[in-house]
XYZ file of C-alpha atoms in Angstrom:
536
model
C 16.886 112.422 153.213
C 13.099 112.606 152.822
C 13.426 113.391 149.103
C 15.683 110.428 148.430
C 13.399 108.099 150.398
C 10.373 109.299 148.454
C 12.270 108.892 145.168
C 13.277 105.327 145.994
C 9.759 104.414 147.060
C 8.364 105.546 143.723
C 10.673 103.318 141.652
C 8.935 100.301 140.137
C 10.399 96.786 139.684
C 10.555 97.398 135.912
C 13.063 100.161 136.544
C 15.383 97.804 138.416
C 15.068 95.156 135.682
C 15.900 97.718 132.989
C 18.786 99.164 135.027
C 20.489 95.839 135.758
C 19.884 94.534 132.242
C 21.415 97.631 130.680
C 24.408 97.477 133.033
C 24.964 93.813 132.192
C 24.804 94.520 128.463
C 27.287 97.402 128.677
C 29.677 95.383 130.864
C 29.520 92.464 128.449
C 30.325 94.696 125.476
C 33.266 96.208 127.348
C 34.523 92.723 128.266
C 34.322 91.480 124.665
C 36.179 94.546 123.370
C 38.847 94.284 126.098
C 39.423 90.592 125.356
C 39.692 91.213 121.600
C 42.138 94.086 122.139
C 44.223 91.998 124.523
C 44.375 89.037 122.107
C 45.477 91.321 119.266
C 47.855 93.725 121.011
C 48.722 91.955 124.270
C 47.551 94.808 126.520
C 44.379 96.172 128.072
C 42.806 99.072 126.180
C 41.575 100.764 129.366
C 44.971 100.328 130.966
C 46.722 101.783 127.920
C 44.391 104.806 127.867
C 44.842 105.321 131.595
C 48.628 105.197 131.426
C 49.134 107.120 128.200
C 46.457 109.805 128.368
C 44.696 110.177 131.703
C 47.721 109.734 133.996
C 49.964 112.272 132.147
C 47.075 114.743 132.031
C 46.618 114.488 135.812
C 50.337 114.594 136.611
C 51.092 117.257 134.011
C 54.195 115.413 132.716
C 55.273 114.572 129.186
C 55.443 110.849 129.769
C 52.346 110.384 127.703
C 54.013 111.568 124.515
C 56.976 109.295 125.160
C 54.694 106.342 125.813
C 52.771 107.110 122.658
C 55.983 107.142 120.697
C 57.009 103.802 122.121
C 53.592 102.333 121.447
C 53.639 103.538 117.871
C 57.059 101.972 117.385
C 55.787 98.712 118.818
C 52.734 98.878 116.599
C 54.894 99.562 113.554
C 57.064 96.608 114.482
C 54.031 94.355 114.711
C 52.547 95.616 111.472
C 55.798 95.330 109.567
C 55.695 91.539 109.631
C 52.850 91.527 107.187
C 55.057 93.043 104.529
C 58.367 91.498 105.565
C 60.109 89.303 103.014
C 62.507 86.498 103.663
C 65.187 87.859 101.370
C 65.826 90.797 103.658
C 68.353 91.081 106.430
C 66.972 90.510 109.902
C 67.341 93.213 112.473
C 69.537 92.893 115.514
C 66.507 92.193 117.638
C 65.760 89.135 115.570
C 69.185 87.722 114.999
C 70.921 88.785 118.174
C 74.132 89.532 116.342
C 75.314 92.048 118.894
C 75.712 92.218 122.627
C 72.973 93.389 124.923
C 72.303 97.076 125.226
C 72.306 96.687 128.997
C 75.914 97.863 128.985
C 74.770 101.230 127.654
C 72.967 103.810 129.688
C 70.196 104.308 127.149
C 67.991 101.436 126.016
C 67.942 100.981 122.263
C 64.630 100.804 120.454
C 63.316 97.408 119.409
C 63.655 96.934 115.634
C 61.092 95.240 113.459
C 60.800 91.468 113.030
C 61.425 89.852 109.662
C 60.922 86.283 108.579
C 63.599 84.078 107.044
C 63.336 81.123 104.723
C 63.634 77.902 106.690
C 66.957 76.315 105.640
C 65.546 72.861 106.481
C 62.153 73.315 104.804
C 60.406 70.114 103.781
C 59.089 68.978 100.387
C 55.443 69.826 99.875
C 54.436 66.749 97.937
C 56.424 64.024 99.659
C 56.207 65.377 103.236
C 53.629 68.111 103.820
C 51.057 66.476 101.542
C 51.499 63.085 103.183
C 50.794 64.697 106.556
C 47.606 66.205 105.135
C 46.498 62.818 103.863
C 47.108 61.241 107.270
C 45.747 63.961 109.579
C 43.440 65.958 107.265
C 45.040 69.161 108.568
C 46.736 71.843 106.513
C 50.369 72.020 107.713
C 51.102 75.323 105.928
C 49.364 78.665 106.180
C 48.555 80.822 103.171
C 50.791 83.530 104.594
C 53.728 81.119 104.669
C 53.050 79.835 101.145
C 52.645 83.385 99.861
C 56.119 84.224 101.179
C 57.464 81.171 99.333
C 55.760 82.330 96.153
C 57.466 85.712 96.506
C 60.823 83.962 96.987
C 60.348 81.849 93.889
C 59.339 84.795 91.757
C 62.336 86.763 93.038
C 64.976 84.093 92.462
C 63.596 82.030 89.552
C 62.262 84.756 87.262
C 63.737 87.999 85.961
C 63.094 90.930 83.647
C 64.823 89.130 80.803
C 61.977 86.574 80.725
C 59.488 89.089 79.308
C 57.858 87.592 76.236
C 58.855 84.015 77.122
C 55.610 82.124 77.542
C 57.034 79.350 79.732
C 58.451 81.751 82.324
C 55.288 83.840 82.327
C 53.395 80.631 83.076
C 55.728 79.944 85.993
C 55.193 83.434 87.366
C 51.484 82.648 87.412
C 52.090 79.187 88.844
C 53.920 80.475 91.927
C 50.927 82.650 92.810
C 48.305 79.911 92.454
C 46.776 78.683 95.693
C 45.529 75.393 94.277
C 48.368 72.811 94.085
C 46.841 71.110 91.037
C 46.789 74.456 89.195
C 50.474 75.008 89.994
C 51.404 71.540 88.783
C 49.340 71.957 85.613
C 51.063 75.270 84.833
C 54.477 73.658 85.345
C 53.660 70.875 82.875
C 52.469 73.437 80.323
C 55.726 75.358 80.742
C 57.737 72.165 80.152
C 55.745 71.456 76.987
C 56.763 74.868 75.677
C 60.386 74.538 76.852
C 61.756 71.205 78.167
C 64.706 73.126 79.683
C 62.513 75.300 81.931
C 64.251 74.413 85.187
C 61.858 76.353 87.496
C 59.042 74.097 86.265
C 61.060 70.999 87.193
C 61.751 72.494 90.620
C 58.035 72.967 91.223
C 57.227 69.411 90.111
C 59.959 67.952 92.322
C 58.683 69.897 95.287
C 54.939 69.387 94.849
C 54.097 66.572 92.420
C 56.587 63.968 93.653
C 55.060 61.933 96.495
C 58.350 60.399 97.688
C 61.864 61.716 98.202
C 63.174 59.257 95.584
C 60.806 60.708 92.970
C 61.793 64.234 93.961
C 65.479 63.370 93.663
C 64.935 61.888 90.195
C 63.229 65.064 88.966
C 65.896 67.247 90.571
C 68.679 65.347 88.792
C 66.999 66.179 85.497
C 66.669 69.762 86.678
C 70.391 69.836 87.540
C 71.339 68.924 83.971
C 69.182 71.677 82.465
C 70.284 74.159 85.142
C 73.964 73.537 84.384
C 73.325 73.850 80.651
C 71.406 77.120 81.070
C 74.091 78.432 83.435
C 76.877 77.805 80.926
C 74.916 79.492 78.140
C 74.091 82.580 80.167
C 77.637 82.777 81.544
C 79.000 83.283 78.046
C 76.518 86.083 77.299
C 76.278 87.795 80.698
C 78.302 90.852 79.603
C 76.108 91.632 76.604
C 73.709 93.866 78.489
C 71.660 94.279 81.671
C 69.046 91.773 80.509
C 71.657 89.044 79.989
C 73.209 89.789 83.385
C 69.798 89.426 84.952
C 69.264 86.068 83.205
C 72.695 84.838 84.328
C 71.920 85.821 87.924
C 68.610 83.946 87.681
C 70.335 80.839 86.276
C 72.906 80.992 89.078
C 70.133 81.076 91.691
C 68.371 78.147 90.052
C 71.556 76.057 89.899
C 72.413 76.653 93.575
C 68.855 75.945 94.688
C 68.733 72.647 92.783
C 72.070 71.539 94.241
C 70.878 72.353 97.745
C 67.635 70.420 97.274
C 69.570 67.439 95.929
C 71.829 67.554 98.982
C 68.741 67.605 101.197
C 67.392 64.547 99.360
C 70.667 62.713 99.983
C 70.457 63.631 103.687
C 66.868 62.366 103.945
C 67.782 59.121 102.167
C 70.628 58.421 104.606
C 73.535 59.229 102.286
C 75.105 61.550 104.844
C 78.650 61.677 103.448
C 77.368 62.637 100.024
C 75.096 65.273 101.590
C 77.935 66.733 103.665
C 80.177 67.001 100.605
C 77.459 68.789 98.623
C 76.702 71.173 101.493
C 80.410 71.936 101.931
C 80.724 72.767 98.241
C 77.706 75.048 98.456
C 79.065 76.967 101.445
C 81.972 78.058 99.230
C 79.570 79.855 96.865
C 79.142 83.620 97.230
C 76.028 84.720 95.245
C 73.411 86.788 97.128
C 71.032 83.818 97.364
C 73.455 82.176 99.812
C 72.530 84.793 102.433
C 68.958 83.526 102.287
C 69.536 79.764 102.138
C 71.850 79.526 105.200
C 73.346 76.280 103.908
C 75.729 76.109 106.866
C 72.760 75.101 109.033
C 72.101 72.152 106.712
C 75.781 71.248 106.992
C 75.700 71.384 110.803
C 72.640 69.141 110.959
C 74.184 66.565 108.604
C 77.473 66.529 110.532
C 75.606 66.029 113.814
C 73.837 63.042 112.295
C 77.263 61.584 111.521
C 78.374 62.527 115.068
C 81.344 64.362 113.553
C 81.522 66.771 116.478
C 84.989 68.089 115.633
C 83.780 69.111 112.179
C 80.699 70.725 113.720
C 82.951 72.742 116.019
C 84.966 73.894 113.021
C 81.801 75.106 111.273
C 80.671 76.909 114.413
C 84.059 78.610 114.734
C 83.401 80.156 111.330
C 79.738 81.156 111.732
C 79.315 81.762 115.477
C 80.834 85.207 115.270
C 79.616 88.378 116.944
C 79.342 90.156 113.594
C 77.184 87.435 111.997
C 73.470 86.772 112.536
C 72.684 84.172 115.159
C 70.108 81.401 114.986
C 68.763 78.651 117.206
C 70.904 76.151 115.292
C 74.074 78.124 116.039
C 73.347 78.787 119.728
C 71.911 75.400 120.674
C 74.532 73.434 118.753
C 77.246 75.334 120.613
C 75.464 74.465 123.871
C 75.176 70.807 122.844
C 78.886 70.531 122.110
C 79.791 72.017 125.487
C 77.208 69.895 127.306
C 78.562 66.778 125.607
C 81.831 67.135 127.560
C 80.164 66.964 130.997
C 76.583 65.733 130.550
C 77.247 62.005 131.032
C 78.635 62.575 134.561
C 76.444 65.506 135.602
C 74.279 65.077 138.694
C 72.197 67.958 140.066
C 72.476 66.636 143.651
C 76.255 66.398 143.512
C 76.558 69.765 141.765
C 74.418 71.452 144.442
C 76.752 70.170 147.175
C 80.185 70.752 145.655
C 79.306 73.455 143.140
C 79.840 73.477 139.393
C 83.213 72.701 137.867
C 84.704 75.003 135.250
C 83.576 72.735 132.397
C 80.054 72.418 133.840
C 79.849 76.178 134.314
C 80.849 76.670 130.679
C 78.133 74.245 129.549
C 75.498 75.901 131.740
C 76.438 79.350 130.454
C 76.148 78.077 126.873
C 72.663 76.718 127.657
C 71.658 80.033 129.215
C 72.923 81.847 126.130
C 70.902 79.577 123.840
C 67.749 79.870 125.943
C 68.066 83.656 126.026
C 68.247 83.700 122.237
C 65.217 81.422 121.788
C 63.348 80.469 124.981
C 60.822 78.267 123.163
C 63.223 75.455 122.203
C 63.680 73.601 125.553
C 60.012 72.644 125.890
C 60.151 70.942 122.494
C 63.479 69.213 123.154
C 62.236 68.007 126.563
C 58.950 66.897 124.934
C 56.886 69.170 127.165
C 55.109 70.417 124.031
C 54.157 68.379 120.941
C 56.047 68.899 117.699
C 54.424 69.609 114.347
C 55.864 69.916 110.847
C 57.919 73.124 110.654
C 56.817 75.948 108.338
C 58.654 77.026 105.197
C 59.580 80.329 106.844
C 60.690 81.012 110.385
C 60.989 83.990 112.668
C 64.287 84.044 114.491
C 63.851 83.883 118.270
C 60.243 82.858 117.719
C 58.196 79.698 118.159
C 58.451 78.884 114.449
C 62.254 78.748 114.642
C 62.063 76.648 117.817
C 59.770 74.149 116.081
C 62.059 73.873 113.086
C 65.167 73.416 115.207
C 63.648 70.831 117.563
C 62.032 68.909 114.699
C 65.427 68.144 113.160
C 67.740 68.268 116.192
C 65.910 66.478 119.010
C 67.536 63.227 117.902
C 70.993 64.784 118.134
C 70.348 65.828 121.755
C 69.110 62.345 122.592
C 72.258 60.860 121.038
C 74.419 62.681 123.620
C 74.055 60.838 126.915
C 72.850 63.195 129.654
C 72.488 66.285 127.456
C 68.717 66.534 127.888
C 69.083 65.978 131.636
C 71.546 68.871 131.876
C 69.217 71.032 129.798
C 66.266 70.095 132.016
C 68.134 71.033 135.199
C 69.522 74.367 134.039
C 67.444 76.024 131.309
C 64.927 77.758 133.582
C 67.754 79.541 135.383
C 67.963 81.840 132.359
C 64.703 83.541 133.324
C 66.068 84.504 136.741
C 68.851 86.349 134.906
C 66.305 88.136 132.704
C 63.530 89.516 134.907
C 62.468 92.011 132.223
C 63.305 90.380 128.858
C 61.289 92.887 126.811
C 63.285 95.775 128.243
C 66.797 94.485 128.849
C 68.793 91.473 127.671
C 71.935 89.870 129.046
C 73.883 88.600 126.022
C 71.466 89.635 123.259
C 69.168 92.490 122.529
C 65.827 92.550 124.381
C 63.353 89.944 123.261
C 61.231 91.366 120.400
C 57.562 91.944 121.146
C 56.288 91.164 117.645
C 57.192 87.461 117.582
C 53.768 86.228 118.701
C 51.933 88.035 115.893
C 54.361 86.749 113.253
C 54.304 83.159 114.570
C 50.509 83.091 114.524
C 50.686 83.993 110.822
C 53.343 81.385 110.055
C 52.044 78.445 112.097
C 48.792 76.523 111.465
C 45.719 77.215 113.555
C 45.745 73.817 115.270
C 49.122 74.547 116.874
C 49.245 76.200 120.301
C 51.721 79.025 119.718
C 54.311 79.398 122.461
C 54.394 82.931 123.898
C 57.312 84.463 125.795
C 57.131 86.163 128.175
C 53.743 84.740 129.088
C 51.198 87.525 129.263
C 48.919 87.608 132.297
C 45.385 88.919 131.987
C 45.378 92.632 132.911
C 43.459 93.766 135.989
C 40.900 95.648 133.923
C 39.907 92.520 131.998
C 39.440 90.585 135.239
C 37.548 93.517 136.774
C 35.298 93.854 133.722
C 34.629 90.113 133.703
C 33.654 90.209 137.387
C 31.470 93.285 136.867
C 29.777 91.697 133.858
C 29.067 88.481 135.774
C 27.774 90.377 138.809
C 25.421 92.585 136.795
C 24.202 89.576 134.805
C 23.290 87.778 138.042
C 21.551 90.931 139.302
C 19.596 91.203 136.047
C 18.483 87.582 136.296
C 17.425 87.894 139.942
C 15.626 91.188 139.291
C 13.751 89.640 136.390
C 12.689 86.634 138.472
C 12.011 88.426 141.780
C 11.394 92.111 141.014
C 9.603 92.987 144.291
C 12.208 91.336 146.518
C 15.111 92.848 144.580
C 13.475 96.272 144.761
C 13.206 95.951 148.538
C 16.850 94.827 148.737
C 17.972 97.720 146.531
C 16.144 100.268 148.712
C 17.616 98.691 151.856
C 21.162 98.765 150.439
C 20.785 102.397 149.348
C 19.436 103.377 152.733
C 22.442 101.708 154.375
C 24.749 103.624 152.063
C 22.995 106.857 153.005
C 23.378 106.263 156.758
C 26.926 107.724 157.023
C 25.855 110.875 155.177
C 22.741 111.202 157.337
C 24.841 110.810 160.480
C 27.287 113.498 159.326
C 24.463 115.892 158.476
C 22.843 115.386 161.893
C 26.148 116.083 163.653
C 26.663 119.207 161.572
C 23.164 120.445 162.352
C 23.755 119.885 166.058
C 27.178 121.550 166.068
C 26.977 124.485 163.655
C 24.606 127.428 164.077
C 21.340 127.099 162.187
C 21.747 130.461 160.461
C 25.083 129.312 158.963
C 23.495 126.220 157.460
C 20.661 128.357 156.088
C 23.173 130.723 154.490
C 25.062 127.815 152.939
C 21.836 126.301 151.636
C 20.956 129.601 149.982
C 24.388 129.740 148.315
């Protein structure tokens, strides 16, 4: 006791200033690192280390290795989005094509997330560029545009184009970041070959400032695409190179027809658009698996309020063996809600209970919300809409934005549909207390959606996160510790003598219990025993 008192009395105020300043600096560095790790991986680094390494070491179990395996899988899933391409097939976690694994005893691992091309993507020149002129904000990210460039190179160029200057120019044009450079390359390609349809596609998408101009260019592209298709069709069996060219010409022809149908839809010619989309759904080339034209058809039919035709399309595509989407699930919910929404009252329903038709509609809404929980806030205008990206992540915020951007008007057209959605959609979360671990109708919600959506959506958009992550205890603890030590450092710097006196007083108070115990031991135990223990 005397030694500790003498030691404390010899400490100078500079020591206390240095001690508190150093503690504050270390706490601040830990807080910054913890916050960065949490923003990137959605978990506390200290918590992860404690659970995966320290806790198994203390308990002597093998849970640490299992946790490490799960974490590595999750990390691989998150990292895989950077290399995912939209022409791949989405995993079950993303498309929800199967039933939930809750019926099985063992939980299935969460597959990786892959992005898909947005079937309702806008025109860059006549829509995205006009937004940039009005708001001075870039609506597309470089990651999103890079995926589009990969799509265009995959579908609009082939090995048979080697040595053809115009197609080599187009390969370069897709990779250019500057829009003026892409447009310039397209014009140069057309000068070399007026029938270079990919160049016309680029000009219609990026140089045209109105939908009418884009449609005019696309009609010219349709003529050249049909001519090139007929030529390559006659020669497709003359070797692998000719087959490759014919496949490229087929992709170009289908893409141009789809874009023309989208122009007709935007210009209000809905019957013409529906006919063109119906014809396209009968095609079978591989590109059709990427374009998802049936979603364009559903949206056009909803605009015409042809609900019977929409139901017929859903009967074909809303199958357990086919990939799901927000358009499929929410359109099915809208059609069921349409039958009861105009007479639905939450007060009456709470008293008498739900009828069979209302229960069916509510279950359809719960199914849709489980597939993509981000959509209701956009449909109910609880979050602002922005222009959708060119690629979407199924079950993610990007898909929710794209769906709500084009379908919010269809929900408003059905009297009472939004009211029914407002009253029932949050009930889904009571059915799914642990969505990352177990689903009800679909596979567990994928953990990598936030990372992918942040890459796809512009920086000015507040990305919707589900389930909402709460700050871990260690981040809050570190923040409190950092603030406390910073205040101590400031007070010690301003009042070193007073803080030194307070520190000695606090330490002496902390030593009182130990002093009391030692005095009791000295009074109870024999003195020779304490001397023997002190020698040991």
